[in-house]
Tab-separated table of C-alpha atoms and ligand atoms in Angstrom:
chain	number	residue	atom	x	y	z
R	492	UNK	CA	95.503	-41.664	-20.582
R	493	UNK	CA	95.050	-45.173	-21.132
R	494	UNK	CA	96.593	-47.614	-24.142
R	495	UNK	CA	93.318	-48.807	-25.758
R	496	UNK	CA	93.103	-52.296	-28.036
R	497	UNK	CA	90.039	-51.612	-30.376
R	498	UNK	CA	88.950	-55.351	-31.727
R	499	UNK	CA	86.408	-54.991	-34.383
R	500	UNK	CA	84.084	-57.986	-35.633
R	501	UNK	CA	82.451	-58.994	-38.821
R	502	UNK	CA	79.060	-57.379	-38.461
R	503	UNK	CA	77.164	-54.616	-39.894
R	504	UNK	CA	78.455	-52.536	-36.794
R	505	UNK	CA	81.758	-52.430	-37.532
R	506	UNK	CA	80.706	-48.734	-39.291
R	507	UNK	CA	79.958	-47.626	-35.549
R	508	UNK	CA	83.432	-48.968	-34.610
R	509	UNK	CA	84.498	-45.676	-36.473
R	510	UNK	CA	82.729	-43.653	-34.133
R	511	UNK	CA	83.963	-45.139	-31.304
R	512	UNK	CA	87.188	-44.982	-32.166
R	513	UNK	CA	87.140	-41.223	-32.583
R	514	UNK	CA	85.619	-40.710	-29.337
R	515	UNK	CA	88.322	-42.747	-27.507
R	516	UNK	CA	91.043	-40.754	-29.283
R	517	UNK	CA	89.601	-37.761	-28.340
R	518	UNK	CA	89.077	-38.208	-25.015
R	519	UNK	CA	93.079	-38.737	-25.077
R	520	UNK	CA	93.865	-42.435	-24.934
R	521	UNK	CA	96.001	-44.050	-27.460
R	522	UNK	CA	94.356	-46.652	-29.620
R	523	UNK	CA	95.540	-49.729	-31.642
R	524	UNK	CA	92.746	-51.084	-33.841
R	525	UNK	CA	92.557	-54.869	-34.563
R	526	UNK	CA	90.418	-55.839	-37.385
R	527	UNK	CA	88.884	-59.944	-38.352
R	528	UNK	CA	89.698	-60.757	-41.743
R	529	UNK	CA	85.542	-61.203	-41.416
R	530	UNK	CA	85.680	-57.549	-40.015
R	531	UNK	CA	87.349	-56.447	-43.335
R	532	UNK	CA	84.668	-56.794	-45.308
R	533	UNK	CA	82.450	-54.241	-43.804
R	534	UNK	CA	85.203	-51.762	-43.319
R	535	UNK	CA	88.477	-50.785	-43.965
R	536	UNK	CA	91.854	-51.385	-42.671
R	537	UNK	CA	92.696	-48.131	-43.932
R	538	UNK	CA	90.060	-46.004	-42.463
R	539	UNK	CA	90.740	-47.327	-38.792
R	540	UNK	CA	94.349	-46.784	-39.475
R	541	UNK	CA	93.988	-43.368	-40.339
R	542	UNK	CA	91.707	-41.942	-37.424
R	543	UNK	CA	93.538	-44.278	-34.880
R	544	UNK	CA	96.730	-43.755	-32.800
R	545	UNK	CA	98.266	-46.479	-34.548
R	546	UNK	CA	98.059	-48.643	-37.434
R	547	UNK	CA	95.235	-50.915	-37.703
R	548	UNK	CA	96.801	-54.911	-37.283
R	549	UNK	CA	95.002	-57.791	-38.734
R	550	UNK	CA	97.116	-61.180	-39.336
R	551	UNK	CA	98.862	-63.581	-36.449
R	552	UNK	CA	101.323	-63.914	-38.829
R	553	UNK	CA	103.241	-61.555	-41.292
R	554	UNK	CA	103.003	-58.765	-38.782
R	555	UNK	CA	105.996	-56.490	-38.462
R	556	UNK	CA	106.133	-57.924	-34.978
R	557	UNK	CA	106.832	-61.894	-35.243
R	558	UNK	CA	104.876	-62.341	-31.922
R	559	UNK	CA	102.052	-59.849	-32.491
R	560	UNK	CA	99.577	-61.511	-29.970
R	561	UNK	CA	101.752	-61.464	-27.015
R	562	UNK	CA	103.254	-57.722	-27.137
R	563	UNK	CA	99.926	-56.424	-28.123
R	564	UNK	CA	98.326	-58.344	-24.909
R	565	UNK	CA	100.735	-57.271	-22.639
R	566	UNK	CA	101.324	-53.767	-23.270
R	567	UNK	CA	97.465	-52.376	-23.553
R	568	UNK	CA	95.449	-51.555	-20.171
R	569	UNK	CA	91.955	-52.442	-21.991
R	570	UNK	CA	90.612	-54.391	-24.820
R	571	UNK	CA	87.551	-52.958	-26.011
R	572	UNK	CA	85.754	-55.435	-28.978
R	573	UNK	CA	83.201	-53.429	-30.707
R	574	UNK	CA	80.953	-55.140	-32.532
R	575	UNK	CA	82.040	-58.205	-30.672
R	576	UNK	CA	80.058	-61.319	-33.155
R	577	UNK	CA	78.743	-64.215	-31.675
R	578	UNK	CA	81.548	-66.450	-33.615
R	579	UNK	CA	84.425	-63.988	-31.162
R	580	UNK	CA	82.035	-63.945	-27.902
R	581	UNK	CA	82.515	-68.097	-28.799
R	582	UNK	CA	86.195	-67.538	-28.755
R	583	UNK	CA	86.737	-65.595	-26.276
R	584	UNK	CA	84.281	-67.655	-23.769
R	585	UNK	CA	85.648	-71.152	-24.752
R	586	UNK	CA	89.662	-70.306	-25.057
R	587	UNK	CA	89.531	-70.355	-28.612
R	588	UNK	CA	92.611	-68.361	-30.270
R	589	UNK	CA	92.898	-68.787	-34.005
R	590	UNK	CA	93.235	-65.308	-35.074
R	591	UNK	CA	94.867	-61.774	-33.878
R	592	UNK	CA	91.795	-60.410	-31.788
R	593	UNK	CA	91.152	-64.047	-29.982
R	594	UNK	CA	94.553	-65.055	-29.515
R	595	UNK	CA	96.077	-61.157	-28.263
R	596	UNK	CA	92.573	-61.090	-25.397
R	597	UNK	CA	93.363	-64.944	-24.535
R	598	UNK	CA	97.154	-63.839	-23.716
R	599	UNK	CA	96.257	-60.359	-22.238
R	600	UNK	CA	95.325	-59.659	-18.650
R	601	UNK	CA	94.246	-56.043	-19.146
R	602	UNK	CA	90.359	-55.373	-18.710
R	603	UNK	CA	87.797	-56.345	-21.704
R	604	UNK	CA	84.839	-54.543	-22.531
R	605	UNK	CA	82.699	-56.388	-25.366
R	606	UNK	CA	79.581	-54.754	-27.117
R	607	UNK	CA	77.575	-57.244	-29.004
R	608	UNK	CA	75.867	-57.083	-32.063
R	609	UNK	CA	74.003	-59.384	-34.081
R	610	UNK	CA	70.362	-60.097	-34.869
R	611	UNK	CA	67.551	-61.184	-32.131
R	612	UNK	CA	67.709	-64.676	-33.336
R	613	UNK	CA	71.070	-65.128	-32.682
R	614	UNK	CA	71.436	-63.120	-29.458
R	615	UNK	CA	68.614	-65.118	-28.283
R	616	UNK	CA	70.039	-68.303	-29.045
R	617	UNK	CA	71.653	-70.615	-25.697
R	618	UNK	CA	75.213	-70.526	-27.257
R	619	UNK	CA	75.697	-67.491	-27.292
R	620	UNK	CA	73.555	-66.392	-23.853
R	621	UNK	CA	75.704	-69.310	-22.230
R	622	UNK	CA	78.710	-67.751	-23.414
R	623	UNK	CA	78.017	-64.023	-22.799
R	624	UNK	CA	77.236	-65.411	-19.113
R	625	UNK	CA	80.757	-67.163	-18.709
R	626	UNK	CA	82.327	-63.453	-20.005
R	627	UNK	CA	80.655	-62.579	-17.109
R	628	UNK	CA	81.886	-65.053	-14.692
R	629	UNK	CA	85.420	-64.502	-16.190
R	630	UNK	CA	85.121	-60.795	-15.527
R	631	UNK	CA	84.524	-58.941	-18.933
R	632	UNK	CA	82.128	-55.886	-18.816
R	633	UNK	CA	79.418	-56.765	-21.323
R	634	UNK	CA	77.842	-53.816	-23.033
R	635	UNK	CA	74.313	-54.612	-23.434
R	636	UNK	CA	73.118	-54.273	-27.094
R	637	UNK	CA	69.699	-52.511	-27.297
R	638	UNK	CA	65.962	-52.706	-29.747
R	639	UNK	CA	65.904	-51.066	-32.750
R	640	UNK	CA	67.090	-51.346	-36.328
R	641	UNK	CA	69.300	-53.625	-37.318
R	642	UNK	CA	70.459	-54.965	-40.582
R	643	UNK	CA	68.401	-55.706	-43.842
R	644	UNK	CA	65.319	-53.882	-42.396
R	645	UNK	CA	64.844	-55.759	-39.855
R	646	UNK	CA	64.620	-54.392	-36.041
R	647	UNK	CA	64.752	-56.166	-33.014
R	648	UNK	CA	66.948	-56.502	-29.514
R	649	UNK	CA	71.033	-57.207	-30.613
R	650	UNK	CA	71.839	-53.674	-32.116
R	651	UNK	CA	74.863	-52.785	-30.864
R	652	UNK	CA	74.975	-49.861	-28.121
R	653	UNK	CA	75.730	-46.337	-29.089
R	654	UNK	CA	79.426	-45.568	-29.231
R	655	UNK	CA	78.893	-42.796	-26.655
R	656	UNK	CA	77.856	-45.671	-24.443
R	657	UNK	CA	80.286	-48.005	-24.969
R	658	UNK	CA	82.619	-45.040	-24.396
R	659	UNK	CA	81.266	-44.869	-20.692
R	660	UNK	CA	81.991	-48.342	-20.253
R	661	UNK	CA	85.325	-48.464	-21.311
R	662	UNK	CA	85.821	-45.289	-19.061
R	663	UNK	CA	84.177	-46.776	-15.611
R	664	UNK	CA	86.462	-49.791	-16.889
R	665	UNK	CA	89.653	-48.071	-16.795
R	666	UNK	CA	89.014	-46.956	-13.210
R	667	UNK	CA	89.011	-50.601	-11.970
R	668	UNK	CA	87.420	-49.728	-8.833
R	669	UNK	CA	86.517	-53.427	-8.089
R	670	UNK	CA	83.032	-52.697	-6.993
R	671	UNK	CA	79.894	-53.731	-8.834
R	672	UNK	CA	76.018	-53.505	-8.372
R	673	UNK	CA	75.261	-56.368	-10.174
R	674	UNK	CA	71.684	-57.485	-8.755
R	675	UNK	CA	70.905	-54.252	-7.027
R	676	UNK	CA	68.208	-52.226	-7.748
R	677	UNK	CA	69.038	-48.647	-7.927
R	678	UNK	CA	67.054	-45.450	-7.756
R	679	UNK	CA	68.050	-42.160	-9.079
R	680	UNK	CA	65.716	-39.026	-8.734
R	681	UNK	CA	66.861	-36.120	-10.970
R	682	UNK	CA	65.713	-33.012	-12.542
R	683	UNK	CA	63.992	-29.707	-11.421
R	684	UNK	CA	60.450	-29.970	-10.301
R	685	UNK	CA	57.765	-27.809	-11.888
R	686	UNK	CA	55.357	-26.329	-9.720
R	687	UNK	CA	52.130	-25.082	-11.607
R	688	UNK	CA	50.441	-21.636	-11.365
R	689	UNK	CA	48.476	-22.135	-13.856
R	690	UNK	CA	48.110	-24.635	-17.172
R	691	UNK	CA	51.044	-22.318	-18.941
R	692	UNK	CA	53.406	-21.203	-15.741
R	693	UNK	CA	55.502	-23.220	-13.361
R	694	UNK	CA	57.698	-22.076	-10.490
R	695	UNK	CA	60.953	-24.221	-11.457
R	696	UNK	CA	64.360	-24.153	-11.160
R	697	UNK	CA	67.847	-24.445	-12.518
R	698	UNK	CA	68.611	-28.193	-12.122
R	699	UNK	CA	68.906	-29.403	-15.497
R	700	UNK	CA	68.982	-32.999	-14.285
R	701	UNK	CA	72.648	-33.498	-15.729
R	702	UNK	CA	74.140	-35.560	-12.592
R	703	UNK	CA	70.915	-37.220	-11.957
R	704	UNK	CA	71.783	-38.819	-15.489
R	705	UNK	CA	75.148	-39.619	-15.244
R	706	UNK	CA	74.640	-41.402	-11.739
R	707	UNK	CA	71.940	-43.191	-13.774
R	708	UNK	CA	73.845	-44.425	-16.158
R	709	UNK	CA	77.234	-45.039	-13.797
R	710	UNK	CA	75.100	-47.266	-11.452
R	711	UNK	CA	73.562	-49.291	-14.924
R	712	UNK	CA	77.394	-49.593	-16.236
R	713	UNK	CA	78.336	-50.948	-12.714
R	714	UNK	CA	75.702	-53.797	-13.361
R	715	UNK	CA	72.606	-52.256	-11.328
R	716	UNK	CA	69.301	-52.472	-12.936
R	717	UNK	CA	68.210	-48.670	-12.384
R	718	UNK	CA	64.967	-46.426	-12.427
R	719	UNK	CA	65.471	-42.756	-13.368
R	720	UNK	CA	62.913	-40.754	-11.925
R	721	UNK	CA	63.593	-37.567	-13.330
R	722	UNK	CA	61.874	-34.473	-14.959
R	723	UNK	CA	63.788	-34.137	-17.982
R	724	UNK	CA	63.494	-36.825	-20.664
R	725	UNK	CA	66.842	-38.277	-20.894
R	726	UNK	CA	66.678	-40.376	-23.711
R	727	UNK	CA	67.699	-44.748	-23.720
R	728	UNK	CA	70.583	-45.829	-22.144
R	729	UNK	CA	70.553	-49.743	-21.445
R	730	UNK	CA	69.319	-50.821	-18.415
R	731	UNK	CA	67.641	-47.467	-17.449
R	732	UNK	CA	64.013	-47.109	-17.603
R	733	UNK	CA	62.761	-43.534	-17.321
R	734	UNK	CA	59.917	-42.666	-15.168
R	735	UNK	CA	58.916	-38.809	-16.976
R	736	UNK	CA	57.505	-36.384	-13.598
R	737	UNK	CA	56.769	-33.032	-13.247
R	738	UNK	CA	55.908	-31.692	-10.143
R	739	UNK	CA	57.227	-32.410	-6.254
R	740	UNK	CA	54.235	-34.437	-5.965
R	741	UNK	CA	54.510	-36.637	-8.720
R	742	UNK	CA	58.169	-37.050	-8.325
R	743	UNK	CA	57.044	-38.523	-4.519
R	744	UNK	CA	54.829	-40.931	-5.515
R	745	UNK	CA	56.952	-42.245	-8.214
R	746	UNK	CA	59.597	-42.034	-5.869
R	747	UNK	CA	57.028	-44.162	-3.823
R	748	UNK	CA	56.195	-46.396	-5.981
R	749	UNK	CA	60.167	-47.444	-7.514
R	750	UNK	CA	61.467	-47.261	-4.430
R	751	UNK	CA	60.054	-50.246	-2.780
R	752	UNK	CA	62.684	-52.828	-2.462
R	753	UNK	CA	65.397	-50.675	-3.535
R	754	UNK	CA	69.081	-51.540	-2.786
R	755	UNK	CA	70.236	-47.900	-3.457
R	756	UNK	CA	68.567	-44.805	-3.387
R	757	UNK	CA	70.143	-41.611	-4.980
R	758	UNK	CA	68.099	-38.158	-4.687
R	759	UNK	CA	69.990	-36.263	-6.990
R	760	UNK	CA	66.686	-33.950	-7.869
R	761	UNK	CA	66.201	-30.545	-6.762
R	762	UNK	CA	62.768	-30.736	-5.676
R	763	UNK	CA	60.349	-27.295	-5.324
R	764	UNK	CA	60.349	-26.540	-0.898
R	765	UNK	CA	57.302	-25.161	-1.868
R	766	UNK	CA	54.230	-25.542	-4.098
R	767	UNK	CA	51.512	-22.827	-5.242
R	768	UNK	CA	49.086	-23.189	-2.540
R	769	UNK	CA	45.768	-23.051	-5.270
R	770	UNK	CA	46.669	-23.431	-9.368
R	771	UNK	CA	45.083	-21.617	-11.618
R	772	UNK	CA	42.171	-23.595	-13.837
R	773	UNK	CA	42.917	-21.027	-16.212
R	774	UNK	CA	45.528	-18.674	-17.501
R	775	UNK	CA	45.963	-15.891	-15.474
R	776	UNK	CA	45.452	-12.931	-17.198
R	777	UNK	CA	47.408	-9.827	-16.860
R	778	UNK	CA	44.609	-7.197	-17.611
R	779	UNK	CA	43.046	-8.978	-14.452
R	780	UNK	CA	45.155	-7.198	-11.877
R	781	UNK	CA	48.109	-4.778	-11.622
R	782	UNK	CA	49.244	-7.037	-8.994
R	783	UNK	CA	49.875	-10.728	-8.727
R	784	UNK	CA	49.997	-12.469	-4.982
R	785	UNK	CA	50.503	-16.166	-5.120
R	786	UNK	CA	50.144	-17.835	-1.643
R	787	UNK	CA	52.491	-20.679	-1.652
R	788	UNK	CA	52.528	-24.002	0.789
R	789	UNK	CA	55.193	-26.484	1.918
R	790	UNK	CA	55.880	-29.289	-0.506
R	791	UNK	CA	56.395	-32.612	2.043
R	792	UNK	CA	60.065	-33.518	2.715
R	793	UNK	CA	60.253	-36.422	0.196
R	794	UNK	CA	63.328	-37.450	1.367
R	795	UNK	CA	62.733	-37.916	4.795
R	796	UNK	CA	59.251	-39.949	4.010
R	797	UNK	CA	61.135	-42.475	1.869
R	798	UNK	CA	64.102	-43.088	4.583
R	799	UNK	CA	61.092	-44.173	7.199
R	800	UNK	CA	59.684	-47.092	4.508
R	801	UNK	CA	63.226	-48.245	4.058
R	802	UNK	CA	64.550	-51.871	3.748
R	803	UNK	CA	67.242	-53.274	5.599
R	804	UNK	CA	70.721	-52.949	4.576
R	805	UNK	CA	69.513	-50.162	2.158
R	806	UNK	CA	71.595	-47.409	1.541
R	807	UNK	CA	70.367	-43.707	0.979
R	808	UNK	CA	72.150	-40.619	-0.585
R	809	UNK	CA	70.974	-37.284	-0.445
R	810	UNK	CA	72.148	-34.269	-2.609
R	811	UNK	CA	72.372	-30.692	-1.570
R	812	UNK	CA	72.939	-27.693	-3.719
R	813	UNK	CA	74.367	-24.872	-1.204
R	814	UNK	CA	75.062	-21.478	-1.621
R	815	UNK	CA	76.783	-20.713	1.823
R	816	UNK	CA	77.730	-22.956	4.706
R	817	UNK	CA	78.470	-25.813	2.596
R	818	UNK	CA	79.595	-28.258	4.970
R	819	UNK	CA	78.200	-26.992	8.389
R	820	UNK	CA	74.693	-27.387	6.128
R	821	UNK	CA	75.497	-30.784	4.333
R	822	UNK	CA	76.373	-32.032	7.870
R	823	UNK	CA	72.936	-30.842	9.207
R	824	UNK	CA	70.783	-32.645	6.648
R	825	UNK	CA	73.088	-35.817	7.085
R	826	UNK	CA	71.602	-36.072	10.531
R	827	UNK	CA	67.855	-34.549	10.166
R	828	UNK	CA	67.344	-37.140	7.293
R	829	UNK	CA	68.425	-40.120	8.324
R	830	UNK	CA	70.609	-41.012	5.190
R	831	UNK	CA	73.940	-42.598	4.997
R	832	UNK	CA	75.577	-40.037	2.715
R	833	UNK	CA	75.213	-36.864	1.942
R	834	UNK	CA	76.675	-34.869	-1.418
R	835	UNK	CA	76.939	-31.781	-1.288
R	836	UNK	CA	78.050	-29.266	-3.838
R	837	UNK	CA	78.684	-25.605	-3.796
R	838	UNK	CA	76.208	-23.932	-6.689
R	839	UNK	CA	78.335	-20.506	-6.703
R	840	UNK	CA	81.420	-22.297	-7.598
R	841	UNK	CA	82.696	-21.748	-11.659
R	842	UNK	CA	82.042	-24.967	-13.431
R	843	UNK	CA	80.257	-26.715	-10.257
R	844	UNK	CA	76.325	-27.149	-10.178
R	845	UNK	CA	73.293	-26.850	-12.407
R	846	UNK	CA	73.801	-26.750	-16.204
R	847	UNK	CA	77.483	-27.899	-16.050
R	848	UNK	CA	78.662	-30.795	-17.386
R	849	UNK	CA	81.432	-30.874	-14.248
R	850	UNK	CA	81.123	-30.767	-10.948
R	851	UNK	CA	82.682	-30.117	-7.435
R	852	UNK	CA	81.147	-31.753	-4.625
R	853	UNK	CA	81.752	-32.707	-0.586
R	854	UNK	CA	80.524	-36.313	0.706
R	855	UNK	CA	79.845	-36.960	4.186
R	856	UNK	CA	78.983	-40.117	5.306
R	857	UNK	CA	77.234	-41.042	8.521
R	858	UNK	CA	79.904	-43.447	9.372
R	859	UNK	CA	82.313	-40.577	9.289
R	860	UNK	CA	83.814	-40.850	5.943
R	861	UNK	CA	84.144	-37.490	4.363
R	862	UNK	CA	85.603	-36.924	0.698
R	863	UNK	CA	86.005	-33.507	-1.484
R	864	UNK	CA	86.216	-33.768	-5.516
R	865	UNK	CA	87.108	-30.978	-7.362
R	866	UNK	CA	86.391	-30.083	-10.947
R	867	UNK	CA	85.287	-33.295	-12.619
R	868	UNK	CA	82.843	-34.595	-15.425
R	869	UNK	CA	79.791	-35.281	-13.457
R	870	UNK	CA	80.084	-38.987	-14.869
R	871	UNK	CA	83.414	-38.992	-12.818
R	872	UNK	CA	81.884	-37.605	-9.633
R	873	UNK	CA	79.173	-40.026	-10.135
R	874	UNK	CA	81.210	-42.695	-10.020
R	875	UNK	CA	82.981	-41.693	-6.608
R	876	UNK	CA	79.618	-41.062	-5.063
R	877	UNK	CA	78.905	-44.824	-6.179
R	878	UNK	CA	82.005	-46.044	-4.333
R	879	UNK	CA	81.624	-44.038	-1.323
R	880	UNK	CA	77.998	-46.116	-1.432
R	881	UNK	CA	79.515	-49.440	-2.222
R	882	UNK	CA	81.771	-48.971	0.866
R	883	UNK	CA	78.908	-49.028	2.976
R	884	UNK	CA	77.514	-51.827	1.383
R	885	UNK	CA	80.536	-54.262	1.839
R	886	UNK	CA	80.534	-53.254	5.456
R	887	UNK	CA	80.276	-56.353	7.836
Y	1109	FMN	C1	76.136	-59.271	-44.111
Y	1109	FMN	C2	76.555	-60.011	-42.891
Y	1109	FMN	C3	76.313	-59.436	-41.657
Y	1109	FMN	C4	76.693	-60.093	-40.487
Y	1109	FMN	N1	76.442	-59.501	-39.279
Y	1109	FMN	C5	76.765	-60.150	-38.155
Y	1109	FMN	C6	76.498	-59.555	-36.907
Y	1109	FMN	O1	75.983	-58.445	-36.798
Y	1109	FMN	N2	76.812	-60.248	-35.784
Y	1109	FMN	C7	77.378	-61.489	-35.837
Y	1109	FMN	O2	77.623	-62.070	-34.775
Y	1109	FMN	N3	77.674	-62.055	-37.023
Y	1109	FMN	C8	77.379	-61.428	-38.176
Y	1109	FMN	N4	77.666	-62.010	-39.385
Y	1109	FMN	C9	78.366	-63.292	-39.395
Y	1109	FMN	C10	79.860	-63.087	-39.161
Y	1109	FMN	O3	80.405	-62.197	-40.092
Y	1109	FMN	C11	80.580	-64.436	-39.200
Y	1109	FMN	O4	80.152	-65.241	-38.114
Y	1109	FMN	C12	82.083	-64.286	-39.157
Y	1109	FMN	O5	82.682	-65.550	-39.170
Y	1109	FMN	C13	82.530	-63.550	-37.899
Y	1109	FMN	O6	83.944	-63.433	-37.905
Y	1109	FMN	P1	84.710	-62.678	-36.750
Y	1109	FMN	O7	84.045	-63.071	-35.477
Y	1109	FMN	O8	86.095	-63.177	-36.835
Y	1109	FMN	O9	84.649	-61.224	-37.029
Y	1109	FMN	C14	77.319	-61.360	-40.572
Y	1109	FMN	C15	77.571	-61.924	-41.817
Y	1109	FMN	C16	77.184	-61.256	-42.963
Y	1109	FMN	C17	77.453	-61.916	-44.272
C-alpha cells in the first residue's frame, strides 16, 4: 500500500477532506495530512490527526522535523490536495512555495492528484483555468469538480468531486501506467437488456452493469471524455454522460448514434440473443391459458454492425460471459467479430461475473497478446483492459 500526502485547502470542502481521508486509510495506504493555516479554519488539526495514519503537519517551521518540506516530499509516492483553492492551484502552477503544502509538492517528485473547489465565478475565471491547464502540462491528474451546491446557498459548477471519486483517481494514479486518453472519445455499453413480453414482463438477465461502470469511469479518470450506454442508471461521475436504454434495440441505436467518431469502443453489456418475437399490448393474463408459448426471434448482432461503420485507427473490445470453453470461445468471437480485443470472463467462477464487485477475466488480442487477471475489483480489471487497448493505440 502506498504512503499518501493528504494537502487540504481553505474552502468549505475541507469537511469532505474527512471523508476522503477515511476511505484512503481504509483501503490500506498510510496517510500524512497537511493542513493551510487557511485550511484550519474550516476544520481541525485534531480531527485529521486522529482518523489519519499520522499526525496532521501544518507549519514550515517549528515542525519536529527542521526540514519538514523536503522529507515529507521525498518519502510519499502521491500527493493528493483535496479541496485544492484557487490561491494553492496558483502555487503550485507558478512555483510558488511559501507554506508546508506548496513548498513539500514543489520539492516532491511523487504523483499529484488535485480536486478543486471553489465557486463558478472563480473556477471560471482565466487565472485559475490558465493555471489548472499548466497542472496539466506539468503532469498532475486534475479531478474535475462537478454542478451542484456549493457554499452560502448558492449552486453552480466548482463543487468539489465526491471523495469516492477522488479515491479512484488517486488509485488509477498510484498505478502509473503512463497511458492516457486524453482527447479520445470513449464508448462503454453496459447493463442487461430487457426484452418485453408485455408492458409489466421482460426477459432479462443477470448483468448488473457493474464493469460496464467501472470501465466508464477508468477511461473518464484516464482523461477520455466517455458515453455510458447502459441499462442501469449509474448515477454522475465527471465526464460521463449516461445514455438510460432498455431493450437490445435501443441499446443499438444508441450504440449507433454515440458511436460515430469514437476512438474506443467497449461492449461490456450483455445484450438479449433474442427478443419476444410479438409483445403483448396488454398484460397477459393468467386465467387466459393454462399454457404460455412465447415465440422468440434473433436480436441483430450489435457488435458486429458497429465494427463495419468503424473509423480508422479505432479500437474495439468485446466482452464475453462464458460458462464452458472459455478461451477456445473468446478466441472464436475474436475472429467472427472483427474486434481487436476480446475479454472474456468465466461466469461460474466464485467472485468472477455478474453482481460481483471483482472479477476474473482472459484478454485476447488480435495482434496476439493474451493476458489472464485473477480476482480483482472490477475497477482494477478495468484498468488492465484499458492498457491492453492503449497498447494498440501507440502501435506504429
Ligand atoms: C468562507 C470562505 C470560504 C472559502 N471557500 C473557498 C473555496 O471553496 N475555494 C477557494 O479557492 N477559496 C475559498 N476561500 C478563499 C480561501 O480561503 C483563501 O484564498 C485562502 O487564502 C486560501 O488559502 P490556502 O490556499 O492556503 O488554503 C474561502 C474563503 C472563505 C472566507
Amino acid at each position: 500500500m502506498a504512503k499518501i500526502l493528504l494537502g487540504v485547502g481553505g474552502g468549505i470542502a475541507a469537511y469532505k477532506a474527512v471523508y476522503l481521508l477515511r476511505s484512503l486509510v481504509a483501503s490500506g495506504h498510510e496517510v500524512t495530512p497537511v493542513l493551510t493555516e487557511a485550511g484550519s479554519h474550516f476544520i481541525g488539526a485534531q480531527t485529521l490527526s486522529a482518523l489519519a495514519s499520522n499526525p496532521c503537519l501544518s507549519g514550515l517551521f517549528g515542525e519536529s522535523d527542521p526540514i519538514p518540506h523536503t522529507h515529507l516530499g521525498r518519502s510519499v509516492d502521491l500527493i493528493c490536495v483535496a479541496p485544492a483553492t484557487a490561491d494553492l492551484i496558483a502555487k503550485f502552477a507558478n512555483g510558488i512555495a511559501n507554506d508546508l503544502l506548496s513548498a513539500t509538492v514543489m520539492a516532491s517528485r511523487a504523483k499529484v492528484v488535485v480536486a478543486p473547489a471553489m465557486h463558478e465565478e472563480m473556477w471560471d475565471s482565466p487565472a485559475v483555468q490558465r493555471n489548472l491547464q499548466l497542472l496539466r502540462d506539468y503532469g498532475y491528474l486534475i479531478v474535475p469538480p462537478s454542478y451542484g451546491p456549493l457554499a452560502a446557498g448558492d449552486v453552480g459548477r466548482g463543487r468539489m468531486a465526491e471523495p469516492s471519486v477522488i479515491s479512484l483517481y488517486v488509485e488509477v494514479a498510484l498505478e502509473d501506467r503512463g497511458i492516457s486518453l486524453w482527447g479520445k472519445k470513449v464508448v462503454v455499453s453496459a447493463g442487461g437488456t430487457r426484452e418485453p413480453i408485455d408492458p409489466v414482463r421482460f426477459i432479462g438477465n443477470r448483468s448488473s452493469g457493474k464493469q460496464g461502470l467501472a470501465l466508464a469511469k477508468v477511461a473518464a479518470v484516464l482523461g477520455a471524455e466517455v458515453s455510458l450506454v447502459t441499462t442501469v442508471a449509474q448515477g454522475s461521475f465527471p465526464s460521463v454522460t449516461e445514455v438510460l436504454v432498455s431493450s437490445a434495440k435501443e441499446m443499438d441505436e444508441a450504440l449507433t448514434n454515440e458511436t460515430a467518431g469514437a476512438d474506443l469502443v467497449v461492449m461490456a453489456a450483455a445484450v438479449s440473443d433474442y427478443r419476444v418475437k410479438e409483445p403483448s399490448r396488454s398484460k397477459i393474463k393468467r386465467e387466459s391459458a393454462a399454457e404460455l408459448n412465447i415465440s422468440l426471434e434473433a436480436n441483430p448482432d450489435i457488435l458486429k454492425g458497429l465494427v463495419k461503420a468503424k473509423k480508422d485507427g479505432s479500437i474495439y473490445i468485446g466482452f464475453a460471459a462464458e460458462t464452458d470453453d472459455l478461451e477456445v470461445n473468446l478466441r472464436r468471437k475474436l475472429e467472427s467479430k472483427g474486434v481487436d480485443i476480446m475479454v472474456g470472463n468465466d461466469v461460474t467462477r466464485p467472485g468472477a461475473g455478474f453482481e460481483h464487485d471483482t472479477n476474473s477475466v482472459v484478454i485476447l488480442s488480435k495482434d496476439g497478446q493474451r493476458a489472464v487477471f485473477d480476482d480483482l475489483s472490477k475497477e482494477k480489471i478495468a484498468l488492465e483492459v484499458l492498457t491492453f487497448a492503449s497498447r494498440l493505440f501507440d502501435r506504429p
